[in-house]
Short mmCIF file of C-alpha atoms in Angstrom, two decimals:
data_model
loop_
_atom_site.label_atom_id
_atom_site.label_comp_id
_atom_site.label_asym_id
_atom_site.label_seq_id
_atom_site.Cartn_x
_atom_site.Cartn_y
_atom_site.Cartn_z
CA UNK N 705 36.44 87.69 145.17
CA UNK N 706 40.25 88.56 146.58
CA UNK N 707 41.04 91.30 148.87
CA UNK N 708 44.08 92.63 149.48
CA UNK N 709 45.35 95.33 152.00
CA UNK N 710 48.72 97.53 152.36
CA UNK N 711 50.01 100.50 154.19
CA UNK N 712 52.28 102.93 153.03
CA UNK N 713 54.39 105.17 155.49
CA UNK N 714 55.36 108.26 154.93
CA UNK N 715 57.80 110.77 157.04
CA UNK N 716 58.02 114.86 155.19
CA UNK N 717 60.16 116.91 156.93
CA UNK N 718 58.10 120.00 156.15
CA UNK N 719 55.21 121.25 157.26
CA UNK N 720 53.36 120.54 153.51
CA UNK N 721 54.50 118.37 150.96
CA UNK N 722 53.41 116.82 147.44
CA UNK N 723 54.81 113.37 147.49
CA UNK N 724 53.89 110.77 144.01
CA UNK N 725 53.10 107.75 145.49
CA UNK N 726 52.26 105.93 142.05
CA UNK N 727 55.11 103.64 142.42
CA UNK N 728 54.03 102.23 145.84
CA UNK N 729 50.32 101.77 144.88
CA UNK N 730 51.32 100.09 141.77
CA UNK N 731 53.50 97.77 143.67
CA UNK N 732 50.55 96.94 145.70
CA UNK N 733 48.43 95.85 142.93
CA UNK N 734 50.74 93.96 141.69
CA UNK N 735 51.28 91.80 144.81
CA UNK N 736 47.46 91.79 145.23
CA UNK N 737 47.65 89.28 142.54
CA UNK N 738 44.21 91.04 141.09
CA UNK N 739 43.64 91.57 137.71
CA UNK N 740 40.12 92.76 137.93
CA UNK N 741 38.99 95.33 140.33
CA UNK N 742 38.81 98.88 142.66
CA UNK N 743 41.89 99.96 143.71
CA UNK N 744 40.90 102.47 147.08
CA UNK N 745 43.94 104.89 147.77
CA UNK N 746 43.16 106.95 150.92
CA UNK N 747 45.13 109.32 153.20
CA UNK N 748 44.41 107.67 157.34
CA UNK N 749 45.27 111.30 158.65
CA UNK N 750 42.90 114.43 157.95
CA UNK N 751 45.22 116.58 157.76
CA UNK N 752 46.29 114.93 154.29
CA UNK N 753 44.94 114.25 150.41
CA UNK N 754 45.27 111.14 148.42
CA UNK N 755 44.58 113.31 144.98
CA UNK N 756 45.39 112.35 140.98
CA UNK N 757 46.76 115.15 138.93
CA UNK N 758 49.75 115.93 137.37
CA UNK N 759 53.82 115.27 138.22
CA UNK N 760 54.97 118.47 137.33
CA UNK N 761 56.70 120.67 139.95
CA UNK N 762 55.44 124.56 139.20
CA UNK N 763 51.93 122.72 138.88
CA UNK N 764 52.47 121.27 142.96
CA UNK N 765 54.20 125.02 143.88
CA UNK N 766 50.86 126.22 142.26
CA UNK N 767 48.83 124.15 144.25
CA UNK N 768 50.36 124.79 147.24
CA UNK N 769 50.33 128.76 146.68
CA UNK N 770 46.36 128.59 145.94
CA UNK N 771 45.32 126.48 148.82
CA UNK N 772 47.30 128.71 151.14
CA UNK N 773 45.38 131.47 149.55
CA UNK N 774 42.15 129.59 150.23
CA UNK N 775 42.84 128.53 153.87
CA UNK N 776 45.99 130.21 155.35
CA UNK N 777 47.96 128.84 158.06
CA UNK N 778 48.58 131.95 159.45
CA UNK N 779 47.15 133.87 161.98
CA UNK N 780 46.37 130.62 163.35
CA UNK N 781 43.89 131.95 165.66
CA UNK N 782 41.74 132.91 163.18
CA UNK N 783 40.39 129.49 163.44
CA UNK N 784 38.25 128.21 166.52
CA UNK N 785 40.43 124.24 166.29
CA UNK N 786 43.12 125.85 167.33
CA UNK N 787 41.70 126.59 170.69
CA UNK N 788 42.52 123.37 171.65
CA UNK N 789 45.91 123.70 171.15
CA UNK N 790 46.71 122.73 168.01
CA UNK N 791 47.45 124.83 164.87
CA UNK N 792 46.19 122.85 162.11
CA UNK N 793 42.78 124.06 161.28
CA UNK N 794 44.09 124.82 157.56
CA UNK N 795 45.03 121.56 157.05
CA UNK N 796 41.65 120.19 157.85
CA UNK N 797 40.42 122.29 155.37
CA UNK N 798 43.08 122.07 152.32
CA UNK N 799 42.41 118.24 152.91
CA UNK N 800 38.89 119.16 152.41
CA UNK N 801 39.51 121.31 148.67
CA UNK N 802 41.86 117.77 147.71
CA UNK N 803 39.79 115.04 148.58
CA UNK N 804 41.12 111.90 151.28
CA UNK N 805 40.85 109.26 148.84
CA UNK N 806 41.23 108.13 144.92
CA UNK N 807 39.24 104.97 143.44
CA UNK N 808 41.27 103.76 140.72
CA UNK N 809 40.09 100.85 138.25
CA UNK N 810 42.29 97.92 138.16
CA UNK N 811 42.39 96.32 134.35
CA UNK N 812 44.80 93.60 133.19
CA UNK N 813 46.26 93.41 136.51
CA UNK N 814 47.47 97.39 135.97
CA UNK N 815 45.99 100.58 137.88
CA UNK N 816 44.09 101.75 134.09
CA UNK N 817 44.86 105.33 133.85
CA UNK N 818 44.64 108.13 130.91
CA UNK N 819 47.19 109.45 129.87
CA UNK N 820 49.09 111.67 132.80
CA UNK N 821 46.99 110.64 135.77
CA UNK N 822 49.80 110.12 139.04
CA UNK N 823 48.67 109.68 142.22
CA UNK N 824 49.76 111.94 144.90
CA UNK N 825 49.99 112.35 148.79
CA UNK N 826 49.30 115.91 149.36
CA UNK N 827 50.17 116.65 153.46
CA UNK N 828 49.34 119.90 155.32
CA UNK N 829 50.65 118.94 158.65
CA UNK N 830 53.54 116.97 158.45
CA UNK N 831 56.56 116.51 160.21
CA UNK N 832 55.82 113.40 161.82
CA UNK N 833 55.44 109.62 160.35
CA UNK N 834 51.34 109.22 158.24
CA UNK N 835 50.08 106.35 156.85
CA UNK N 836 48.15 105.62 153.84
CA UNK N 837 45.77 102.99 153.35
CA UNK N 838 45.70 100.98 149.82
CA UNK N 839 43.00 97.93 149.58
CA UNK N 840 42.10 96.54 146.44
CA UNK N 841 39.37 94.38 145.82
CA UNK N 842 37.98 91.96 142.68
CA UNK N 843 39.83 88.98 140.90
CA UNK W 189 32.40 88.16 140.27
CA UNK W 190 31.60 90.00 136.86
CA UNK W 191 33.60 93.10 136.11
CA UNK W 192 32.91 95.41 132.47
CA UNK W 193 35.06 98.70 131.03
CA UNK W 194 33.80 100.92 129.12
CA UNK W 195 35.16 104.70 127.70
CA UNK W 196 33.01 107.56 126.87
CA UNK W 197 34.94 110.02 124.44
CA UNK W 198 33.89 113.70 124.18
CA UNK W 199 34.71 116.74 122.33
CA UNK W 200 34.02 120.21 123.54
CA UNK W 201 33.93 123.63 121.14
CA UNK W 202 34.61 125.62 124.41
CA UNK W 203 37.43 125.59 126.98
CA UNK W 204 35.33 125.17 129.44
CA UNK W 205 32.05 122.62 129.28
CA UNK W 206 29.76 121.11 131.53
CA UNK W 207 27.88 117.52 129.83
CA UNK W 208 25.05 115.46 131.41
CA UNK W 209 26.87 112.16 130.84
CA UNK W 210 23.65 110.23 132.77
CA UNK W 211 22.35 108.18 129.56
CA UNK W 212 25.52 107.02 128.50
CA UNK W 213 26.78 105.53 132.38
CA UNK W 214 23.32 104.32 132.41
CA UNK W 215 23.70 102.47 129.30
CA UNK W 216 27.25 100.61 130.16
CA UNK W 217 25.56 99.74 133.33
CA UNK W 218 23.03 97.83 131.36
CA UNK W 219 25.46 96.40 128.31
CA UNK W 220 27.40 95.33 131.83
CA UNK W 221 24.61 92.85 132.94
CA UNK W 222 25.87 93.87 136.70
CA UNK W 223 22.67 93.84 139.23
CA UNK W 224 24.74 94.52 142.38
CA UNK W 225 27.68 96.31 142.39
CA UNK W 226 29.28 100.00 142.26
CA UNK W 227 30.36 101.68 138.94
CA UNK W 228 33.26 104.14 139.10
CA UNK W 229 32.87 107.14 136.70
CA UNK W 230 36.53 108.63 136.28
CA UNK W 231 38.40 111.44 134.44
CA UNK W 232 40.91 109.96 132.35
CA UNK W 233 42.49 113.87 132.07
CA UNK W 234 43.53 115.47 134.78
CA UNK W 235 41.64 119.18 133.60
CA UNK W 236 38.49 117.68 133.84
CA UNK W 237 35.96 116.48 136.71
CA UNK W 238 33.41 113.95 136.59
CA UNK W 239 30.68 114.85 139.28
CA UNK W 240 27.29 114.53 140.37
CA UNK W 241 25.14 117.49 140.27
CA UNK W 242 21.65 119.04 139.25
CA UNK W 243 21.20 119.19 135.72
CA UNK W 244 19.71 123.15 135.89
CA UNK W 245 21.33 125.45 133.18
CA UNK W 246 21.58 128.58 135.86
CA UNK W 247 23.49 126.48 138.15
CA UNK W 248 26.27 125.06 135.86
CA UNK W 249 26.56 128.98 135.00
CA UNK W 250 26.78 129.24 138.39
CA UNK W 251 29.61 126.79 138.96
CA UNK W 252 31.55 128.03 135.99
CA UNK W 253 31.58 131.83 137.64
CA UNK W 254 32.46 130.29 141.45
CA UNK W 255 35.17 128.20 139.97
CA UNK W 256 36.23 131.09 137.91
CA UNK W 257 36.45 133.35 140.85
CA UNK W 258 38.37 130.27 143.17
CA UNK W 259 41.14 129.87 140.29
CA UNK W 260 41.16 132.61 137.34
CA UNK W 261 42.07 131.46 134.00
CA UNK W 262 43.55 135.01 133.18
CA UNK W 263 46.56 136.31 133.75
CA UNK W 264 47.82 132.46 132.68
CA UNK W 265 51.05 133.81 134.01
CA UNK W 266 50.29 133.84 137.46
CA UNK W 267 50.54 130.52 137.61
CA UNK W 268 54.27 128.55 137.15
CA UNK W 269 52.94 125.18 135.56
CA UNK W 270 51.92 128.12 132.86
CA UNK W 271 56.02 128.47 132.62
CA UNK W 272 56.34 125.25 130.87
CA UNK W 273 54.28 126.55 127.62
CA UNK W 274 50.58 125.20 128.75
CA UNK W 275 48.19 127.84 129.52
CA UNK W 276 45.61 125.29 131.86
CA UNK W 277 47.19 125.94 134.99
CA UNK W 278 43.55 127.01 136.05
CA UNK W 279 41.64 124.04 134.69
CA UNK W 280 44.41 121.71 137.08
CA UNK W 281 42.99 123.85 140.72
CA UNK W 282 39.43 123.59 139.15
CA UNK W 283 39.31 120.26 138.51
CA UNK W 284 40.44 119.45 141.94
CA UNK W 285 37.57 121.31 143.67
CA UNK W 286 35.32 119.62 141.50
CA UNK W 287 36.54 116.56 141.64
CA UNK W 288 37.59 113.44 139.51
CA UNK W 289 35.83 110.61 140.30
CA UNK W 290 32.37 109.57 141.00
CA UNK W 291 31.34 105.81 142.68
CA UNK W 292 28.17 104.92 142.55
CA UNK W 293 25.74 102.21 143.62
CA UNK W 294 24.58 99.51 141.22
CA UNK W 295 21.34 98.02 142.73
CA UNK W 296 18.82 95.71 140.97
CA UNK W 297 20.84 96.88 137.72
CA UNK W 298 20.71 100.71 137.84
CA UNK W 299 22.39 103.48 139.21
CA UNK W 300 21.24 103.86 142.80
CA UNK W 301 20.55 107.70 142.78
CA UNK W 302 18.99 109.69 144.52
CA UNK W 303 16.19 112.17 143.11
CA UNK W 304 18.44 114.83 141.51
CA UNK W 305 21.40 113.25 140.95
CA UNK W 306 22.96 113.29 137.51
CA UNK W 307 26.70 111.94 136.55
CA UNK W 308 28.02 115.40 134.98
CA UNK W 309 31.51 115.57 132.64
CA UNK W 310 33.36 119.10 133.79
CA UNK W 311 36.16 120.56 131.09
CA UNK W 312 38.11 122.92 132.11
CA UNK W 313 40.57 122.45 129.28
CA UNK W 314 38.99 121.65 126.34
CA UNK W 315 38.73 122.13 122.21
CA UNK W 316 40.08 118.37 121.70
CA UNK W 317 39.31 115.18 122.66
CA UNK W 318 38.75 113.89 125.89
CA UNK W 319 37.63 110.44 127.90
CA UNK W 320 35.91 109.16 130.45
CA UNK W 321 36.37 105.50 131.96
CA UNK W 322 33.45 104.12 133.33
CA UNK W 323 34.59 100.70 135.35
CA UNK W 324 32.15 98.23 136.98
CA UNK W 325 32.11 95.91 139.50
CA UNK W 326 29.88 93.38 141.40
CA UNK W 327 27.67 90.32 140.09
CA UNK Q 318 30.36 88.11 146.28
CA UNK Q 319 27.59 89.68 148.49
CA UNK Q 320 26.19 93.03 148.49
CA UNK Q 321 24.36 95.11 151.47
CA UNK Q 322 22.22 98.44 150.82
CA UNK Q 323 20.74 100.66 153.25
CA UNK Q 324 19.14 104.49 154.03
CA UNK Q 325 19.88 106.42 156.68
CA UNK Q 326 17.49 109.13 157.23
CA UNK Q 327 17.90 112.85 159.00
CA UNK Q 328 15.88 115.99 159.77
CA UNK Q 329 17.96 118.76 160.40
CA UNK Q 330 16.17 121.85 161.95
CA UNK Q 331 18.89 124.22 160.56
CA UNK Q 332 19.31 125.21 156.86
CA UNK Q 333 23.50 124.27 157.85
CA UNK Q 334 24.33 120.91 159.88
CA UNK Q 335 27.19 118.81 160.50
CA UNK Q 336 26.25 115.28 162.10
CA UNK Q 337 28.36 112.09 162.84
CA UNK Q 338 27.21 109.59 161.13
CA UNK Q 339 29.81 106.84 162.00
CA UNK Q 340 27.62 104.81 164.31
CA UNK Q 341 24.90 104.43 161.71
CA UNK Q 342 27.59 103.11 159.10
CA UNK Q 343 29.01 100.96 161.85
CA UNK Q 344 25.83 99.28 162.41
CA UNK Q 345 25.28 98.87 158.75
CA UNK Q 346 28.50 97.18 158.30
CA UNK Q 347 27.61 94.46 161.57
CA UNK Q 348 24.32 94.24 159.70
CA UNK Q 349 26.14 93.42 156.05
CA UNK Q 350 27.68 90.28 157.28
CA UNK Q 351 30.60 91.56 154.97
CA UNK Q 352 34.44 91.34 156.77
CA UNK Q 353 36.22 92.02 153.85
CA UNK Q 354 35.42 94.94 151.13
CA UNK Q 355 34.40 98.27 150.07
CA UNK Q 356 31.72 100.65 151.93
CA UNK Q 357 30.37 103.47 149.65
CA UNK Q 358 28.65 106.18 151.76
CA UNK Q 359 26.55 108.86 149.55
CA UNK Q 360 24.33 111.60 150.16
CA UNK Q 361 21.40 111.19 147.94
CA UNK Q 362 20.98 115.18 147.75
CA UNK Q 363 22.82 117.41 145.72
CA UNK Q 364 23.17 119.97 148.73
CA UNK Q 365 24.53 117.60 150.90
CA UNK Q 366 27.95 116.14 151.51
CA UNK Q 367 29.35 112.84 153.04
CA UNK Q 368 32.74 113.23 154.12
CA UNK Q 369 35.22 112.52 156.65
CA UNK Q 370 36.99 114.51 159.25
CA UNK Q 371 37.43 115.40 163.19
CA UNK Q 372 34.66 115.58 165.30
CA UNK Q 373 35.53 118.64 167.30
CA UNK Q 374 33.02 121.33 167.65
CA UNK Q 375 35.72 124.03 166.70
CA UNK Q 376 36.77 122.31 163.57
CA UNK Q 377 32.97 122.24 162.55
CA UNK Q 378 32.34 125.48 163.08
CA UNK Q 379 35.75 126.39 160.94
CA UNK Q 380 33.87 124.92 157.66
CA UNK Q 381 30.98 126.07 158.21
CA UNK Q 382 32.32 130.10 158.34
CA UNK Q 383 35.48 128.73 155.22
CA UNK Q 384 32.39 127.57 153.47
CA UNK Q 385 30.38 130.62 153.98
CA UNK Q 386 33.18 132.66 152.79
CA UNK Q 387 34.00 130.70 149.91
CA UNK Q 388 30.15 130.19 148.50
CA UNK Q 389 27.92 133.04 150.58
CA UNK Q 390 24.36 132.10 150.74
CA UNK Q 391 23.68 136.06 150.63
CA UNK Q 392 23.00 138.20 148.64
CA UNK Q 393 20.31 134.68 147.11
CA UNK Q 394 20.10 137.38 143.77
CA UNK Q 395 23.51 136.44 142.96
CA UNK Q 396 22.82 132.82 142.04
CA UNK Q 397 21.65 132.40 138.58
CA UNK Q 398 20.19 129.17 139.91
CA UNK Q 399 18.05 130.48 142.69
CA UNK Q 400 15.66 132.63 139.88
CA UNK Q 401 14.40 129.14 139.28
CA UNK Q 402 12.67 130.15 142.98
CA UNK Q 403 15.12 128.40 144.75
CA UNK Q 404 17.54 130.00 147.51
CA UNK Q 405 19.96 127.46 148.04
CA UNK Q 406 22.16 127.93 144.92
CA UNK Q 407 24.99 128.37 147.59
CA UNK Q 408 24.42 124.61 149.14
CA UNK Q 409 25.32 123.22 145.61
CA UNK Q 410 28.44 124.49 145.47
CA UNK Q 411 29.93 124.07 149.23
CA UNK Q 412 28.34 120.32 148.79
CA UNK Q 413 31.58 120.30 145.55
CA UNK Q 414 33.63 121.60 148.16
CA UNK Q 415 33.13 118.70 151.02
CA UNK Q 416 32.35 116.27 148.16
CA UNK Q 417 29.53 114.06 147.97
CA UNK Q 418 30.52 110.41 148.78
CA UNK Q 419 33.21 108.72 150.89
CA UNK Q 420 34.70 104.92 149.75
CA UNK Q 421 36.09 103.40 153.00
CA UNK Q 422 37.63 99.89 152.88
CA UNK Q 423 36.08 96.72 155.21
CA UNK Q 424 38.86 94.90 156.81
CA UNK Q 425 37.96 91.70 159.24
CA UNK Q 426 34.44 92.80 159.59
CA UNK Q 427 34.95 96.66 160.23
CA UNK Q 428 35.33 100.38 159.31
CA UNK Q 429 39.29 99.99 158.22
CA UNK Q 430 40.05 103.65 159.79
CA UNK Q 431 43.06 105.91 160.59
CA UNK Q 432 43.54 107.15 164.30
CA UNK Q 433 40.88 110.11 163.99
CA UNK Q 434 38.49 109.18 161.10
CA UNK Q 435 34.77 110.04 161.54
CA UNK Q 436 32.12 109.99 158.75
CA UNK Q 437 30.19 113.50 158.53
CA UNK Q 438 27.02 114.51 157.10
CA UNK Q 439 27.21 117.73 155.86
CA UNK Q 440 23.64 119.26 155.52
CA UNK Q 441 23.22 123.00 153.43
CA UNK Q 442 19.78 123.10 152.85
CA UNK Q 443 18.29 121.24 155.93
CA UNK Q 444 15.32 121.66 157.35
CA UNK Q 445 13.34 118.57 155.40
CA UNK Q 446 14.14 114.96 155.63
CA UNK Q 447 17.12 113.48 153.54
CA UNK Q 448 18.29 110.45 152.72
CA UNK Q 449 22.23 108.64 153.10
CA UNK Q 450 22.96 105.51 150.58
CA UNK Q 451 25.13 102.88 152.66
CA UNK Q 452 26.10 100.70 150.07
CA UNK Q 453 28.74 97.35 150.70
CA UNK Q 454 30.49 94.94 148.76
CA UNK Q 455 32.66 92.59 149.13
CA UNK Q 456 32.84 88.51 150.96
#
């Protein structure tokens, strides 16, 4: 059995973003050298998602509109977290409705994916550097 | 260490759908010869959840009314993804709460579950064919 | 390749619980004699989550009022599921919402975490005994 282990580094300049990081994690795999395998994509922060759906922009404004609907930022003191001074509560929970992580099945040395499946980094509280984590494991 | 793909392909009459896909994950965990190992159950569409639920006719109702009320199909145009001529805007935030992936425990060569458990296909954008990868790993 | 299992059991004496469960994982890593691969963490009930987030009493107390407002275990009548003579129709659906399972990758022996990762148990139908799968592969 191989291993192999990567982090990917992120910087948004906003407070939420919708990055596709299918590039990067394919990169990965491919220097994993493993042909056979689980690829495990997850966020390190929990105030972020590692999610698959779909590259299309209204889709990530729609997103964005509906979790803000289901866990508003604002008024942040609606939410006991932010007692201790921060004002992320929301985040912890949007991360919660998008999931940390993605397990992706590695065939023929290629992340095997139907037919629109992207992988994204979905961050609630950003404006600072995150990591993700990518290991892969099989043969 | 032994590794086996397999895809389940479905077709649902209704836009939305929710299948007991149990006997057939069961089954490629068997044709897979795999004693120890975990078996990822994914999605391969991105308006559709795989998931692991009871298998109890009032509560599938049940999800299909909650997820109805979290992200209403109608009016399609509330939504902008609708803007590029789809009308599944809806099934895209369902399928996220739902999620897209199950990974589950191969031990002694079955699916490690616990008593209720059953491996459950969620459409939220159906009326054509659809597939599910099932991908294990282990020896 | 090698492969570890273990249950972790809990009594909660509240219908709703949040417990940190990281030690317990820890230990069963140590115990796996695994350095490098993946750790699969599952509740084995279908009202129960496994996920992973802060542990800070605020924060916990955020899901479990989000949760309550998002899947209301009252009025029980308006859960098609709960005429089976059940009341915790709710739990099935805030256990979709917190998810069931976390995948977290083993790197030189050890939970491979970001700066504030904790395991959870999310309990929302306590007050029997239930059961956590702990479930490693990898060399």
């Amino acid at each position: 059995m191989k291993s192999y282990r990567e982090e990917l580094s992120f910087h948004t300049d906003t407070r939420r973003a919708y990055i596709n990081i299918t590039p990067q994690v394919e990169q990965a795999v491919a220097r994993s050298g493993i042909s056979e395998g689980l690829c495990l994509v997850n966020a390190m922060h929990i105030t972020a998602s590692v999610y698959i759906n779909d590259d299309e922009q209204g889709l990530l404004r729609d997103y964005d509109d509906w979790l803000e609907g289901l866990a508003p930022h604002e008024p942040t003191t609606r939410y006991r977290h932010n007692r201790t001074g921060e004002d992320n509560a929301d985040a912890h929970l949007k991360r919660q409705v998008m999931g940390r992580e993605v397990v992706v099945a590695i065939t023929n040395g290629r992340l095997d994916f139907g037919p629109w499946e992207q992988i994204f980094y979905g961050e609630f509280d950003g404006r600072r550097g995150k990591r993700i984590l990518v290991k892969i494991i099989g043969e």
